[in-house]
Each structure stands twice: as structure tokens, then as C-alpha cells.
Amino acid sequence: MRHSPIFLKLYAGFALVILFSMLIVGLMVQRQIEQASLEDIRNNLSSQAFILQQSFADIDTQSQNEIQQMVQQIGDRIATRVTLLTRDGVVMADSEFRFDKMDNHLSRPEIISATQSRVGESRRYSTTLQKPMLYVALKAIDSHSNLGFIRTALSTERIDEEINYLRRVIIIAASLTTLIALFIGYWLAMSFARPLRQMTIIANNYAQGRYQLRIPSHRRDEIGELARSLNKMADISAHRFNIIKTERDQLSTILKSMNEGVITVNDKGLITHVNRAACRMLRTSEERCLGQSLQDMDASNNLNQALIQCQQEQASVEKSIQLDGYTFARHYRLHVTLLKHSDQAGAILVLQDTTDFQRMDKMRADFVANASHELKTPITAIRGFAETLIEDEAIERQIQQRFIRKIHGQSIRLSDLVSDLLALSRLESNDEAFNTQVDLQQIVQRVCANLQAVAQSHQVMLDLDTKGQPIMLLGDENALGQMVTNLIDNAIKYTPAMGHVHVVIKVDASTTLLSIKDDGIGIDEANQERIFERFYRVDKARSQSLGGTGLGLAIVKHIVQSHKGSLQLKSKLNQGSTFSVKIPLASDVN
């Protein structure tokens, strides 16, 4: 297994300390033992010399051979070289060499030292024995005796052997101690490095968002405390991460569901985020927007100019703009705000599509103008005829009756217009669900019967195709009757003489289909989208001559919508029109 760098550093440092310490201790112990051994040998040689001094007290009474023989016996017995010297340095006897072959020893270092301080010693190479020796010389006390010095010596080769043996023992002991210490050091280093390595691995996992991992924290030292702190940090980070993720998901959901387009850019004007509504407005995709500049995404350059203005003024900018790429002009309200607390110091752009609002405002203004115009026309006519009758008392009876009939006709038109406006207002403000079952089959049959006379007066054939079975809906009987009446009445009015209006009722599994088909003048495609607007007429002169208020189809549209149905128009100019109404049956209305 590959060890971690911290383990290698810990163990290498520990091993160096152990090896260096054992080396110093070994050398010091070896030196101390060597010095102690030499000191013991010196003391031993000195003791032997003092003892021998008593043995050779009567040396002057003995012959040379007796002295030599006694010295050899003593040397062999104590395993030590013994040499006797006269006061002049002449060798009297030696236990390991012929004394008559030896030169004067008065200049030897141990003899010189003994002359000065009675006991002398030296460690040197013996030219006589051809080996290193340790000498201890003792100056004789008796001044009347011929014996001047007693010298004991021991070969240092033996001393070196003992020291080498001790050195080997020390080396073996130091090596064993070092191995044990290194093993203990390995275990200690591993006990520190392993949890630190685990912490490093798990901390890297924390950095990648995997907070479910935990570090073993059973230790009672600083490493265990660090592990518990990291685990606690992971719990807190996981909790905060979940909160941030939840808030981010909520924000993402909100941004995706918003009808307003939201774009965020950094300080360089590059897009960092864009929601679905903004992509739809820019007619592009999120992948194409991210990382691009506003100038690349908006050919009109309105967005980029607003951003530059916001950055220059350091204040929010709000303005109305139009974006390129649409067949019909679409209007947007743009709001640009700097993100001063963001790391990238960018900005956020919010686009609100105001096209429908402007269209509604225009429709509302047109409605007010059309309503005023439609109300003003009969009121003006009534006022004019009435003022004429009041001012001219001598008006002829025939003319007076004609004026009165026109006043009556205009008042009826005014009443119908007011009734339609009230009906349309009531339909727009009523959002209550219907809970009354009505028979659409019966309503259509009754309306067709009532309008047969009108169709005959226009020389138009009106027929109804139905199976005669009840068709039950949840709805308002009067409103459905008005819807059917307006559709059939319009078909009769705009169908020329000898024309045909065909009413069909069909039922499928869940809906009923009411279809009113005529072979009249038809409606061109340009006017089909607006035919259901209030007061909108394709042919105003013809509509006014037929007595229409311009609200019939608008009322039909609202009645269909209030019954959760759908209204469809198929028409071609001079080829007739077909109005189709689908309304759910009673059992399928929720």
C-alpha cells in the first residue's frame, strides 16, 4: 500500500531521531565502557605492582637466576608481564623475554612518569614483543635495595578483544532497540497518518458534495476532536446545502414558470442565466444563450443599450422596447437592475410582454368609442325627429307619423343595444358554476321554430337535423337560447334570398356539437379573428341596414366560454360560413 506523505515525513523524522540517538548513545556507551575497562586494567596492574613490591623485598639476597625464575612464575600465574628494573633502568628480570637481551628502560615513558610520581603508565607499541602493550611502573620504596622499579604490563590486543566484544554486544543491543523503536515509531506514525489520510479523503468528498460519509471519531485526543469537528461541519454543510438546493430548485421553478423573461449577465455583458420565457421572447434556446453577449442575442440592440445605460448611471433602468424577429410588432417592458452584491457585479434584466395589455387597452378604447358611437346614432336620430316634431306644430299628419315610427324604431334599436351590453356585462362578470340541467335539443327546436317566420321573410330555408333525443347540459337555459338565436339569426340575415341555413346537433361520448351552416356571403380570413370582438362588423353598412348591434357574436363567445365549451368558425368569402359549438354533456362537467 502506498503510504501518505505525512506518514513518510512522520516516520522518516522519527527514524532519523531514533538512529541518531542510538548512534550517539552507542558511541558514548562504548567509549565509557572502553575507558572503564582500561581504567580497571590500569588499577589491576597497579595493584599487582604494589603486591609484587612486597614479594621482592629481599631481592638482594637472591641470585639472578632465582629472581628470573620467580618473575617468570609470577608472570605466568597472574597472566601479566612482569619486569624488574634497577634504579639505573637496567632490566634485572622479565617474565616474557631474556633480560640480558633487553636495552636500558630508563627512557621509557612509564619509567619517567614513575620517577616523577612513583606510579607511571603508558600505552604504546612494544618493540621487544612486537605488539601493543599497556604498562604500569611502580618506583620501589626501599632506597637501599638494588631494585629500582617494578613494571607490570598487559597486551592491549586482549583489551581490544574485550572492547570489540563489548562493542558487538552494544551494537546488537542498539540494533534490537532501534528495530523495536522503529516498529513502535511505525505504529505511532500510522496511528497519526491513517486518520489524517482518511480525513483528507473524506474532506475531498465533502468538497464534491458527498456529505453522507463520516470520519471515525472514537479517539480521545486532538485527532479525534478534529474528526468530530469535521463530522459536525459535514452535518451543518449538508443541512445548509439541502436548504440552498431547495431554495435553488424553488427559484428555478419560479423562474421557469414565470411569464416574464429573466436574464442575468456578468460585468462583461455575457449571459449567465436565462429562463424559458426569455428564450421564447428572444426566439432562441438556453444552450445558445449561455456565454453569449446580449448584442449577439438581440439584433435590435435594445437590451445591450439598456444594460450600458444602467452601468453608466449606476441605477435601475426601465423602458419600453420592441424585439426583432416577429411578423407583428410585440411590445415589452424592460427593467434592468445592477447586481451590486454579486461576485461578478453583473445585472439582471426582466422582460414583460405588454403586447396583450396594449391590445386589450386598444380594444377597451375601441369598445368605448364604438359603444359611444352606437349609442349616439339612435339617440341623435331620436333627438332630431323629436325636435322637428316639437318645433314644427303644423307638420303634416303623414310626415308626423313617419317621424314617430322612426323614433320608435331607433328607440327599439337603442333598447336592443342596451340589452346586449347588459347581457355581455353580466356574462363577463358571472363566474359561478351552473348546476341546472337543461335540454339543448329542446332549446334549439324552440329557437328554430321561432325564427322560421324570419327565415321565410328573407326567403331563406331553415332546417334542423337532429335525432330528437334529449341532450342534457349543465347551464343557463336563457343564455343558451340567446346563443342559438344569435347564431341562427346572423346566418339568416347574411344569407341571400333562396339561400339555405342548416342546423345540426350531434352527440359523441362526452360532448355535444351544434353546427350552423349557411351559404351566405362568408367572411374572409383577415376578419375571422376579429369577428367575435364587440362592435366589430365586416360590412358596417350592411350590418346597420340589417339592424345588428355588433355584439351578437361577442355574446355568443362569452356564453360558450361560460359553459366550458369551444367555438369554431370555418368560412370562405362568397361560399358561406359554418359556426361550430362544442359543449360538454352534463355527466362530464366538473
XYZ file of N, CA, C and O in Angstrom, residues 8-148:
564
model
N 5.173 9.308 5.669
C 6.594 9.256 5.338
C 7.377 10.311 6.100
O 8.488 10.055 6.589
N 6.814 11.501 6.228
C 7.511 12.562 6.956
C 7.606 12.227 8.439
O 8.669 12.382 9.059
N 6.481 11.776 9.015
C 6.494 11.433 10.435
C 7.466 10.288 10.714
O 8.296 10.363 11.632
N 7.356 9.231 9.917
C 8.183 8.058 10.168
C 9.654 8.332 9.877
O 10.542 7.869 10.599
N 9.929 9.075 8.811
C 11.318 9.410 8.481
C 11.937 10.254 9.594
O 13.081 10.017 10.014
N 11.186 11.230 10.089
C 11.703 12.045 11.180
C 11.935 11.231 12.439
O 12.978 11.370 13.110
N 10.964 10.361 12.747
C 11.111 9.515 13.932
C 12.302 8.565 13.773
O 13.087 8.369 14.719
N 12.440 7.962 12.581
C 13.545 7.030 12.347
C 14.885 7.745 12.448
O 15.849 7.218 13.038
N 14.979 8.962 11.901
C 16.237 9.707 12.000
C 16.575 10.025 13.445
O 17.740 9.922 13.860
N 15.573 10.420 14.215
C 15.817 10.720 15.629
C 16.295 9.465 16.361
O 17.260 9.504 17.147
N 15.616 8.323 16.105
C 15.991 7.068 16.774
C 17.411 6.657 16.388
O 18.252 6.326 17.249
N 17.695 6.646 15.089
C 19.021 6.215 14.627
C 20.112 7.137 15.149
O 21.173 6.676 15.613
N 19.875 8.430 15.070
C 20.876 9.384 15.545
C 21.079 9.244 17.055
O 22.215 9.259 17.548
N 19.964 9.083 17.773
C 20.067 8.936 19.225
C 20.799 7.656 19.591
O 21.675 7.654 20.483
N 20.435 6.535 18.926
C 21.097 5.266 19.241
C 22.574 5.307 18.873
O 23.424 4.710 19.552
N 22.905 6.001 17.792
C 24.312 6.118 17.406
C 25.094 6.885 18.468
O 26.187 6.458 18.884
N 24.554 7.998 18.913
C 25.242 8.787 19.934
C 25.344 8.008 21.231
O 26.413 7.933 21.869
N 24.218 7.382 21.629
C 24.237 6.613 22.872
C 25.220 5.449 22.776
O 25.981 5.165 23.714
N 25.211 4.746 21.624
C 26.128 3.618 21.443
C 27.568 4.044 21.523
O 28.402 3.391 22.178
N 27.886 5.159 20.847
C 29.265 5.634 20.883
C 29.666 6.060 22.282
O 30.787 5.774 22.746
N 28.766 6.734 22.971
C 29.084 7.181 24.330
C 29.234 5.985 25.276
O 30.158 5.952 26.108
N 28.340 5.005 25.143
C 28.438 3.821 25.998
C 29.733 3.051 25.703
O 30.444 2.602 26.614
N 30.019 2.901 24.398
C 31.234 2.196 24.019
C 32.469 2.905 24.572
O 33.377 2.262 25.134
N 32.474 4.237 24.417
C 33.642 4.995 24.911
C 33.743 4.880 26.428
O 34.844 4.709 26.979
N 32.571 4.949 27.072
C 32.589 4.876 28.528
C 33.053 3.500 29.009
O 33.856 3.392 29.948
N 32.576 2.449 28.347
C 32.976 1.090 28.728
C 34.460 0.872 28.445
O 35.189 0.255 29.227
N 34.903 1.387 27.291
C 36.323 1.243 26.949
C 37.201 1.951 27.966
O 38.207 1.394 28.439
N 36.822 3.165 28.336
C 37.600 3.887 29.329
C 37.541 3.191 30.690
O 38.550 3.115 31.421
N 36.348 2.670 31.020
C 36.226 1.969 32.310
C 37.072 0.692 32.318
O 37.705 0.347 33.336
N 37.082 -0.016 31.180
C 37.875 -1.249 31.093
C 39.362 -0.942 31.230
O 40.105 -1.643 31.955
N 39.822 0.083 30.513
C 41.224 0.467 30.605
C 41.590 0.899 32.022
O 42.677 0.597 32.528
N 40.635 1.616 32.631
C 40.890 2.063 33.996
C 40.986 0.889 34.951
O 41.844 0.861 35.849
N 40.108 -0.114 34.726
C 40.168 -1.319 35.574
C 41.502 -2.057 35.390
O 42.110 -2.540 36.351
N 41.958 -2.149 34.134
C 43.219 -2.839 33.861
C 44.372 -2.081 34.491
O 45.308 -2.677 35.081
N 44.341 -0.762 34.392
C 45.402 0.047 34.998
C 45.445 -0.169 36.514
O 46.504 -0.337 37.130
N 44.249 -0.126 37.090
C 44.188 -0.335 38.546
C 44.679 -1.733 38.924
O 45.368 -1.919 39.956
N 44.296 -2.703 38.072
C 44.708 -4.085 38.344
C 46.232 -4.217 38.246
O 46.891 -4.852 39.100
N 46.803 -3.612 37.197
C 48.265 -3.657 37.037
C 48.975 -2.926 38.179
O 50.023 -3.361 38.658
N 48.368 -1.809 38.590
C 48.963 -1.059 39.715
C 48.916 -1.877 40.993
O 49.899 -1.926 41.770
N 47.769 -2.556 41.220
C 47.653 -3.396 42.431
C 48.660 -4.531 42.400
O 49.291 -4.852 43.428
N 48.800 -5.106 41.218
C 49.765 -6.192 41.103
C 51.181 -5.685 41.379
O 51.998 -6.372 42.032
N 51.480 -4.498 40.927
C 52.832 -3.949 41.146
C 53.082 -3.704 42.620
O 54.183 -3.989 43.142
N 52.077 -3.188 43.326
C 52.235 -2.957 44.776
C 52.415 -4.275 45.529
O 53.207 -4.374 46.466
N 51.680 -5.289 45.097
C 51.807 -6.599 45.754
C 53.191 -7.186 45.495
O 53.856 -7.747 46.393
N 53.636 -7.054 44.246
C 54.950 -7.613 43.887
C 56.079 -6.900 44.635
O 57.165 -7.462 44.838
N 55.821 -5.669 45.005
C 56.862 -4.949 45.740
C 57.198 -5.649 47.073
O 58.347 -5.711 47.490
N 56.146 -6.184 47.703
C 56.381 -6.922 48.948
C 57.083 -8.258 48.689
O 57.890 -8.728 49.488
N 56.765 -8.859 47.517
C 57.362 -10.171 47.193
C 58.853 -10.056 46.928
O 59.622 -11.004 47.152
N 59.292 -8.889 46.400
C 60.708 -8.706 46.066
C 61.421 -7.808 47.077
O 62.349 -7.076 46.755
N 61.003 -7.897 48.336
C 61.636 -7.051 49.374
C 63.059 -7.514 49.669
O 63.958 -6.702 49.936
N 63.287 -8.818 49.595
C 64.628 -9.350 49.884
C 65.349 -9.806 48.630
O 65.996 -10.836 48.583
N 65.191 -9.034 47.561
C 65.741 -9.423 46.264
C 67.268 -9.411 46.265
O 67.921 -10.152 45.504
N 67.860 -8.622 47.161
C 69.328 -8.519 47.135
C 69.988 -9.815 47.638
O 71.168 -10.074 47.361
N 69.208 -10.646 48.341
C 69.744 -11.887 48.872
C 69.620 -13.041 47.906
O 70.062 -14.162 48.193
N 68.969 -12.786 46.793
C 68.711 -13.865 45.826
C 69.626 -13.683 44.626
O 70.045 -12.572 44.269
N 69.879 -14.857 43.994
C 70.732 -14.826 42.797
C 69.913 -14.378 41.604
O 68.668 -14.344 41.637
N 70.632 -14.087 40.499
C 69.960 -13.618 39.279
C 69.024 -14.670 38.741
O 67.915 -14.356 38.290
N 69.466 -15.924 38.768
C 68.605 -16.991 38.219
C 67.346 -17.176 39.054
O 66.244 -17.427 38.532
N 67.512 -17.088 40.386
C 66.342 -17.236 41.252
C 65.336 -16.110 40.985
O 64.117 -16.332 40.955
N 65.877 -14.902 40.830
C 64.985 -13.749 40.547
C 64.257 -13.967 39.224
O 63.036 -13.752 39.112
N 64.998 -14.386 38.202
C 64.379 -14.593 36.875
C 63.330 -15.684 36.939
O 62.228 -15.570 36.379
N 63.626 -16.749 37.638
C 62.688 -17.863 37.727
C 61.424 -17.442 38.485
O 60.307 -17.774 38.086
N 61.615 -16.696 39.581
C 60.458 -16.273 40.359
C 59.580 -15.306 39.534
O 58.368 -15.369 39.569
N 60.223 -14.409 38.784
C 59.463 -13.457 37.943
C 58.662 -14.199 36.893
O 57.500 -13.877 36.618
N 59.253 -15.222 36.264
C 58.520 -15.993 35.251
C 57.326 -16.714 35.876
O 56.237 -16.760 35.275
N 57.536 -17.278 37.077
C 56.430 -17.989 37.711
C 55.275 -17.033 38.048
O 54.094 -17.351 37.832
N 55.637 -15.881 38.595
C 54.587 -14.910 38.941
C 53.859 -14.426 37.678
O 52.630 -14.304 37.640
N 54.646 -14.151 36.603
C 54.015 -13.666 35.360
C 53.053 -14.674 34.775
O 51.965 -14.331 34.295
N 53.472 -15.966 34.828
C 52.575 -16.996 34.277
C 51.320 -17.138 35.143
O 50.225 -17.388 34.639
N 51.533 -16.982 36.497
C 50.391 -17.195 37.388
C 49.335 -16.076 37.254
O 48.141 -16.352 37.299
N 49.805 -14.856 37.113
C 48.824 -13.737 37.034
C 48.549 -13.300 35.598
O 47.821 -12.333 35.362
N 49.100 -14.043 34.605
C 48.878 -13.751 33.179
C 49.219 -12.310 32.861
O 48.514 -11.614 32.133
N 50.338 -11.863 33.427
C 50.755 -10.472 33.244
C 52.263 -10.462 33.069
O 52.997 -11.231 33.717
N 52.744 -9.596 32.196
C 54.191 -9.455 32.008
C 54.744 -8.652 33.188
O 54.242 -7.549 33.479
N 55.789 -9.198 33.818
C 56.416 -8.546 34.975
C 57.882 -8.284 34.640
O 58.586 -9.176 34.148
N 58.289 -7.043 34.876
C 59.676 -6.649 34.587
C 60.228 -5.938 35.823
O 59.562 -5.047 36.377
N 61.471 -6.334 36.202
C 62.158 -5.701 37.327
C 63.333 -4.887 36.772
O 64.112 -5.366 35.947
N 63.459 -3.635 37.285
C 64.479 -2.720 36.779
C 65.282 -2.185 37.972
O 64.733 -1.987 39.080
N 66.579 -1.950 37.689
C 67.402 -1.293 38.683
C 67.082 0.189 38.660
O 66.331 0.677 37.815
N 67.661 0.917 39.596
C 67.424 2.356 39.649
C 68.001 3.049 38.422
O 67.574 4.143 38.055
N 68.950 2.367 37.758
C 69.541 2.962 36.553
C 68.806 2.567 35.284
O 69.241 2.898 34.180
N 67.763 1.798 35.388
C 66.974 1.402 34.221
C 67.405 0.123 33.583
O 66.913 -0.241 32.515
N 68.348 -0.612 34.235
C 68.822 -1.887 33.684
C 67.818 -2.946 34.053
O 67.325 -3.009 35.187
N 67.472 -3.800 33.097
C 66.498 -4.868 33.312
C 67.142 -5.966 34.124
O 68.181 -6.517 33.742
N 66.538 -6.259 35.283
C 67.016 -7.298 36.149
C 66.388 -8.644 35.804
O 67.035 -9.677 35.878
N 65.070 -8.614 35.416
C 64.361 -9.859 35.079
C 63.090 -9.484 34.317
O 62.515 -8.426 34.520
N 62.653 -10.414 33.456
C 61.412 -10.193 32.676
C 60.737 -11.532 32.483
O 61.414 -12.525 32.167
N 59.415 -11.533 32.635
C 58.676 -12.791 32.591
C 58.455 -13.307 31.177
O 58.088 -14.474 30.991
N 58.687 -12.480 30.171
C 58.355 -12.918 28.811
C 59.533 -12.753 27.849
O 59.387 -13.071 26.660
N 60.678 -12.254 28.317
C 61.808 -12.052 27.405
C 63.106 -12.118 28.206
O 63.132 -11.816 29.407
N 64.213 -12.498 27.507
C 65.502 -12.613 28.170
C 65.980 -11.206 28.545
O 66.075 -10.318 27.705
N 66.237 -11.077 29.831
C 66.558 -9.744 30.349
C 67.894 -9.249 29.800
O 68.125 -8.060 29.670
N 68.830 -10.212 29.528
C 70.129 -9.788 29.042
C 70.099 -9.313 27.596
O 71.079 -8.756 27.099
N 68.997 -9.530 26.935
C 68.837 -9.080 25.554
C 68.126 -7.736 25.468
O 67.959 -7.192 24.368
N 67.679 -7.233 26.598
C 66.869 -6.016 26.599
C 67.748 -4.815 26.905
O 68.677 -4.911 27.709
N 67.447 -3.702 26.296
C 68.228 -2.488 26.496
C 67.749 -1.746 27.739
O 66.815 -2.174 28.402
N 68.416 -0.640 27.991
C 68.088 0.162 29.171
C 66.706 0.789 29.010
O 66.372 1.346 27.963
N 65.868 0.743 30.132
C 64.469 1.226 30.074
C 64.269 2.536 30.823
O 63.130 2.924 31.084
N 65.369 3.208 31.125
C 65.209 4.428 31.916
C 64.483 5.539 31.147
O 63.863 6.420 31.736
N 64.540 5.435 29.801
C 63.890 6.466 28.977
C 62.451 6.123 28.571
O 61.823 6.846 27.811
N 61.968 4.984 29.122
C 60.604 4.601 28.774
C 59.615 5.584 29.440
O 59.863 6.043 30.569
N 58.491 5.872 28.772
C 57.546 6.864 29.323
C 57.027 6.499 30.699
O 56.892 7.367 31.572
N 56.706 5.229 30.920
C 56.153 4.823 32.228
C 57.214 4.940 33.318
O 56.914 5.264 34.468
N 58.523 4.701 32.963
C 59.605 4.814 33.939
C 59.833 6.280 34.300
O 60.017 6.635 35.480
N 59.785 7.117 33.287
C 59.952 8.555 33.530
C 58.846 9.074 34.436
O 59.071 9.825 35.382
N 57.594 8.646 34.121
C 56.452 9.075 34.925
C 56.535 8.543 36.341
O 56.228 9.251 37.308
N 56.975 7.280 36.508
C 57.102 6.700 37.854
C 58.191 7.406 38.644
O 58.098 7.543 39.866
N 59.280 7.835 37.968
C 60.345 8.558 38.641
C 59.816 9.850 39.243
O 60.200 10.259 40.338
N 58.885 10.468 38.528
C 58.350 11.755 38.973
C 57.252 11.606 40.020
O 57.163 12.393 40.947
N 56.381 10.588 39.836
C 55.226 10.476 40.735
C 55.050 9.094 41.308
O 53.939 8.714 41.686
N 56.147 8.315 41.326
C 56.219 6.959 41.863
C 55.465 5.964 41.012
O 55.918 4.846 40.824
N 54.250 6.280 40.467
C 53.489 5.365 39.613
C 53.358 6.014 38.242
O 52.923 7.165 38.125
N 53.751 5.277 37.238
C 53.627 5.774 35.873
C 53.005 4.757 34.943
O 53.059 3.563 35.221
N 52.417 5.253 33.887
C 51.772 4.336 32.951
C 51.910 4.892 31.554
O 52.093 6.099 31.344
N 51.795 3.958 30.588
C 51.799 4.359 29.178
C 51.213 3.230 28.340
O 51.292 2.064 28.738
N 50.644 3.634 27.209
C 50.080 2.657 26.264
C 50.802 2.878 24.952
O 50.621 3.905 24.294
N 51.610 1.880 24.556
C 52.450 2.046 23.386
C 52.756 0.693 22.791
O 52.387 -0.351 23.350
N 53.436 0.744 21.665
C 53.834 -0.475 20.944
C 55.171 -0.943 21.486
O 56.144 -0.173 21.547
N 55.195 -2.245 21.827
C 56.431 -2.810 22.373
C 57.304 -3.327 21.231
O 56.877 -4.227 20.480
N 58.496 -2.739 21.109
C 59.428 -3.215 20.071
C 60.019 -4.557 20.440
O 60.504 -5.294 19.573
N 60.007 -4.869 21.751
C 60.549 -6.152 22.195
C 59.609 -7.288 21.848
O 60.024 -8.311 21.272
N 58.341 -7.132 22.197
C 57.353 -8.198 21.949
C 56.634 -8.029 20.619
O 55.844 -8.885 20.231
N 56.845 -6.891 19.976
C 56.218 -6.628 18.668
C 54.670 -6.640 18.750
O 53.977 -7.195 17.904
N 54.154 -5.960 19.789
C 52.698 -5.853 19.913
C 52.375 -4.699 20.863
O 53.224 -4.323 21.701
N 51.195 -4.148 20.763
C 50.828 -3.028 21.635
C 50.657 -3.510 23.061
O 50.134 -4.589 23.316
N 51.086 -2.653 24.010
C 51.061 -3.034 25.420
C 50.611 -1.843 26.265
O 50.764 -0.673 25.874
N 50.068 -2.191 27.456
C 49.736 -1.186 28.460
C 50.658 -1.425 29.662
O 50.672 -2.524 30.247
N 51.483 -0.404 30.012
C 52.496 -0.534 31.041
C 52.095 0.296 32.256
O 51.593 1.414 32.128
N 52.385 -0.310 33.450
C 52.255 0.421 34.726
C 53.561 0.180 35.494
O 53.930 -0.986 35.765
N 54.244 1.252 35.834
C 55.541 1.154 36.525
C 55.402 1.720 37.935
O 54.772 2.766 38.134
N 56.034 1.026 38.922
C 55.977 1.447 40.329
C 57.419 1.621 40.840
O 58.242 0.707 40.730
N 57.715 2.749 41.405
C 59.043 3.026 41.942
C 59.185 2.355 43.300
O 58.305 2.487 44.161
N 60.252 1.606 43.466
C 60.474 0.872 44.718
C 60.701 1.851 45.863
O 61.303 2.914 45.683
N 60.241 1.461 47.072
C 60.333 2.351 48.240
C 61.705 2.257 48.918
O 62.302 3.259 49.338
N 62.218 1.030 49.001
C 63.471 0.801 49.711
C 64.629 1.376 48.901
O 64.923 0.897 47.790
N 65.256 2.392 49.486
C 66.353 3.044 48.758
C 67.674 2.279 48.856
O 68.606 2.546 48.113
N 67.738 1.310 49.800
C 68.968 0.547 49.955
C 68.968 -0.675 49.058
O 70.010 -1.270 48.882
N 67.878 -1.037 48.526
C 67.804 -2.216 47.662
C 68.233 -1.853 46.256
O 68.085 -0.701 45.806
N 68.722 -2.869 45.555
C 69.127 -2.658 44.167
C 67.923 -2.528 43.246
O 68.039 -2.057 42.124
N 66.742 -3.009 43.701
C 65.512 -2.942 42.896
C 65.034 -1.494 42.820
O 64.768 -0.860 43.859
N 64.929 -1.019 41.607
C 64.511 0.384 41.430
C 63.036 0.525 40.997
O 62.289 1.361 41.494
